[in-house]
């Protein structure tokens, strides 16, 4: 991104947080098992947003007098010997439109001088132990009091600003989706009985890596789609099973894509699989058709929940009044999560800032099972990018618990449910941009209808 874009973002932030200093701490390398063997480095998303700096051990300080300083360590000969020539601090600062640089060893004394002048230092809630420790050391605050000093004003300002995606951010997300679509193409060509889940997962990762990309999160590639966050790839695909794939690449600037598809291992859905699939697809499409700045994401959640409940009633798994069933939360036996979340530099965008992002003032998460996992409830605005990811799952331990309690048995036909015990789960997910009057599905199409999936799976390559 051009330096002027980062400068404009910081200027806009300054309109909302006009007093005090603002500190954004970048990440340090995280050791895997000893210091020199690290996890793949991923920069803090706020520092990426306001400065685009992708290297470790950096910090950005916006001083109250308008000075902007990028802190970092000078490159040493040891660094060059082990890691090769790298961008110096001045080059990184120039790329971010930041005028001044400083040795990070001087950050603590710079902050101390500001604090001594009575300047308030705004910072966001740390979500890594090393960030919390760094804030404690830099600000001379006991570790247990770091959380007390988090700036609610900065948090709200960042949440508001990053919620509205600019054209250049949409382009990044679509770029990540283009790579993701290629990952799904190879999945469609490689799924068949006898293939391990790990091979499908590995081929998809290979597409991302070969295009120079990371995956935005650890993907789900599982025949046990009913386990919502299942990152085990040890099963062998077998005829009659469904494979849920929830995966996405990162753009070069760190923006995420988040797609889910459910494919039949044999290349053909069985009749019961097709029935449930069509219900989930109807819910997913209903959300696309309803999404606009006129509704809240909670409304979208209920559009999906009602569509699912109505569909399950048609095939006899649910019964009674659909609206009453959804109001009571009976559908959550099958759809126990939220309809979706914001997407951006983070796969759950800004989840580190908590519910300030997803819930407006005075609005709170419902404690009701299912609805309690709705991460985004607020009114949609043009520029929001959200995921639309309804699902229907058959979770044996949950079914057993509810059946034993006869929970919502006015709305759930537990006898009929017995035949679905080993069905697994189905989820379908796209990423939507909220526009002035509706919503647009981002990225190239990835087969989603029964017909398109079965056609795509009929055209196998020799992998
Ligand atoms: Mn998602």
PDB file of N, CA, C and O in Angstrom, residues 9 12 42 57 133 136 159 180 190 197 269 334 341 343 357 370 422 424 444 447 452:
ATOM      1  N   UNK A   9      -4.676   6.959   7.327  1.00  0.00           N
ATOM      2  CA  UNK A   9      -5.336   6.147   8.368  1.00  0.00           C
ATOM      3  C   UNK A   9      -4.982   6.684   9.758  1.00  0.00           C
ATOM      4  O   UNK A   9      -5.832   6.757  10.647  1.00  0.00           O
ATOM      5  N   UNK A  12      -6.762   9.936  10.433  1.00  0.00           N
ATOM      6  CA  UNK A  12      -8.173   9.702  10.759  1.00  0.00           C
ATOM      7  C   UNK A  12      -8.315   9.214  12.204  1.00  0.00           C
ATOM      8  O   UNK A  12      -9.233   9.615  12.929  1.00  0.00           O
ATOM      9  N   UNK A  42       3.883 -13.659  12.236  1.00  0.00           N
ATOM     10  CA  UNK A  42       2.727 -12.902  11.739  1.00  0.00           C
ATOM     11  C   UNK A  42       2.652 -11.623  12.570  1.00  0.00           C
ATOM     12  O   UNK A  42       2.544 -11.677  13.790  1.00  0.00           O
ATOM     13  N   UNK A  57       9.686  -7.016  16.217  1.00  0.00           N
ATOM     14  CA  UNK A  57      10.365  -6.097  17.147  1.00  0.00           C
ATOM     15  C   UNK A  57      10.282  -4.635  16.709  1.00  0.00           C
ATOM     16  O   UNK A  57      11.277  -3.918  16.735  1.00  0.00           O
ATOM     17  N   UNK A 133       3.713  -8.443  28.851  1.00  0.00           N
ATOM     18  CA  UNK A 133       4.969  -8.268  29.590  1.00  0.00           C
ATOM     19  C   UNK A 133       5.711  -7.030  29.090  1.00  0.00           C
ATOM     20  O   UNK A 133       6.278  -6.264  29.875  1.00  0.00           O
ATOM     21  N   UNK A 136       4.034  -3.920  30.398  1.00  0.00           N
ATOM     22  CA  UNK A 136       4.341  -3.780  31.823  1.00  0.00           C
ATOM     23  C   UNK A 136       5.717  -3.147  32.002  1.00  0.00           C
ATOM     24  O   UNK A 136       5.900  -2.207  32.779  1.00  0.00           O
ATOM     25  N   UNK A 159     -11.749   0.122  16.368  1.00  0.00           N
ATOM     26  CA  UNK A 159     -12.814  -0.799  15.955  1.00  0.00           C
ATOM     27  C   UNK A 159     -13.678  -0.160  14.871  1.00  0.00           C
ATOM     28  O   UNK A 159     -13.998  -0.790  13.866  1.00  0.00           O
ATOM     29  N   UNK A 180      -7.647 -18.646  -2.592  1.00  0.00           N
ATOM     30  CA  UNK A 180      -8.460 -19.658  -1.896  1.00  0.00           C
ATOM     31  C   UNK A 180      -9.288 -20.463  -2.891  1.00  0.00           C
ATOM     32  O   UNK A 180      -9.442 -21.679  -2.739  1.00  0.00           O
ATOM     33  N   UNK A 190      -9.145 -33.656  -6.006  1.00  0.00           N
ATOM     34  CA  UNK A 190      -8.385 -34.693  -5.300  1.00  0.00           C
ATOM     35  C   UNK A 190      -9.249 -35.550  -4.371  1.00  0.00           C
ATOM     36  O   UNK A 190      -8.818 -36.614  -3.936  1.00  0.00           O
ATOM     37  N   UNK A 197      -7.538 -37.364   4.514  1.00  0.00           N
ATOM     38  CA  UNK A 197      -7.850 -35.937   4.698  1.00  0.00           C
ATOM     39  C   UNK A 197      -6.580 -35.108   4.567  1.00  0.00           C
ATOM     40  O   UNK A 197      -6.589 -34.013   3.996  1.00  0.00           O
ATOM     41  N   UNK A 269     -23.947 -36.535  -3.880  1.00  0.00           N
ATOM     42  CA  UNK A 269     -24.633 -36.491  -2.588  1.00  0.00           C
ATOM     43  C   UNK A 269     -25.640 -37.635  -2.526  1.00  0.00           C
ATOM     44  O   UNK A 269     -26.302 -37.933  -3.540  1.00  0.00           O
ATOM     45  N   UNK A 334     -29.044 -28.059  15.972  1.00  0.00           N
ATOM     46  CA  UNK A 334     -28.489 -28.325  14.635  1.00  0.00           C
ATOM     47  C   UNK A 334     -27.548 -27.217  14.156  1.00  0.00           C
ATOM     48  O   UNK A 334     -26.668 -27.447  13.338  1.00  0.00           O
ATOM     49  N   UNK A 341     -19.013 -13.531  11.155  1.00  0.00           N
ATOM     50  CA  UNK A 341     -18.175 -12.575  11.866  1.00  0.00           C
ATOM     51  C   UNK A 341     -17.594 -11.597  10.867  1.00  0.00           C
ATOM     52  O   UNK A 341     -17.688 -11.814   9.656  1.00  0.00           O
ATOM     53  N   UNK A 343     -14.592  -9.841   8.779  1.00  0.00           N
ATOM     54  CA  UNK A 343     -13.389 -10.382   8.143  1.00  0.00           C
ATOM     55  C   UNK A 343     -12.521  -9.218   7.682  1.00  0.00           C
ATOM     56  O   UNK A 343     -13.035  -8.217   7.178  1.00  0.00           O
ATOM     57  N   UNK A 357     -16.449  -4.649  19.034  1.00  0.00           N
ATOM     58  CA  UNK A 357     -16.477  -4.707  17.575  1.00  0.00           C
ATOM     59  C   UNK A 357     -17.838  -5.202  17.083  1.00  0.00           C
ATOM     60  O   UNK A 357     -18.433  -4.628  16.178  1.00  0.00           O
ATOM     61  N   UNK A 370     -25.994 -21.303  21.488  1.00  0.00           N
ATOM     62  CA  UNK A 370     -26.039 -21.054  20.038  1.00  0.00           C
ATOM     63  C   UNK A 370     -25.883 -19.567  19.769  1.00  0.00           C
ATOM     64  O   UNK A 370     -24.866 -19.115  19.251  1.00  0.00           O
ATOM     65  N   UNK A 422     -25.034 -40.503  12.559  1.00  0.00           N
ATOM     66  CA  UNK A 422     -23.673 -40.503  11.985  1.00  0.00           C
ATOM     67  C   UNK A 422     -23.588 -39.668  10.706  1.00  0.00           C
ATOM     68  O   UNK A 422     -22.714 -39.868   9.880  1.00  0.00           O
ATOM     69  N   UNK A 424     -22.879 -36.465  10.332  1.00  0.00           N
ATOM     70  CA  UNK A 424     -21.766 -35.492  10.277  1.00  0.00           C
ATOM     71  C   UNK A 424     -22.291 -34.068  10.267  1.00  0.00           C
ATOM     72  O   UNK A 424     -23.207 -33.738  11.026  1.00  0.00           O
ATOM     73  N   UNK A 444     -13.873 -14.940  -6.641  1.00  0.00           N
ATOM     74  CA  UNK A 444     -14.413 -15.742  -7.741  1.00  0.00           C
ATOM     75  C   UNK A 444     -15.329 -16.833  -7.203  1.00  0.00           C
ATOM     76  O   UNK A 444     -15.188 -17.240  -6.049  1.00  0.00           O
ATOM     77  N   UNK A 447     -17.646 -23.659  -6.627  1.00  0.00           N
ATOM     78  CA  UNK A 447     -18.873 -24.460  -6.759  1.00  0.00           C
ATOM     79  C   UNK A 447     -19.619 -24.610  -5.427  1.00  0.00           C
ATOM     80  O   UNK A 447     -19.006 -24.943  -4.410  1.00  0.00           O
ATOM     81  N   UNK A 452     -23.423 -27.891  -9.422  1.00  0.00           N
ATOM     82  CA  UNK A 452     -22.060 -27.410  -9.736  1.00  0.00           C
ATOM     83  C   UNK A 452     -20.991 -28.249  -9.045  1.00  0.00           C
ATOM     84  O   UNK A 452     -19.925 -28.514  -9.615  1.00  0.00           O
TER      85      UNK A 452
END
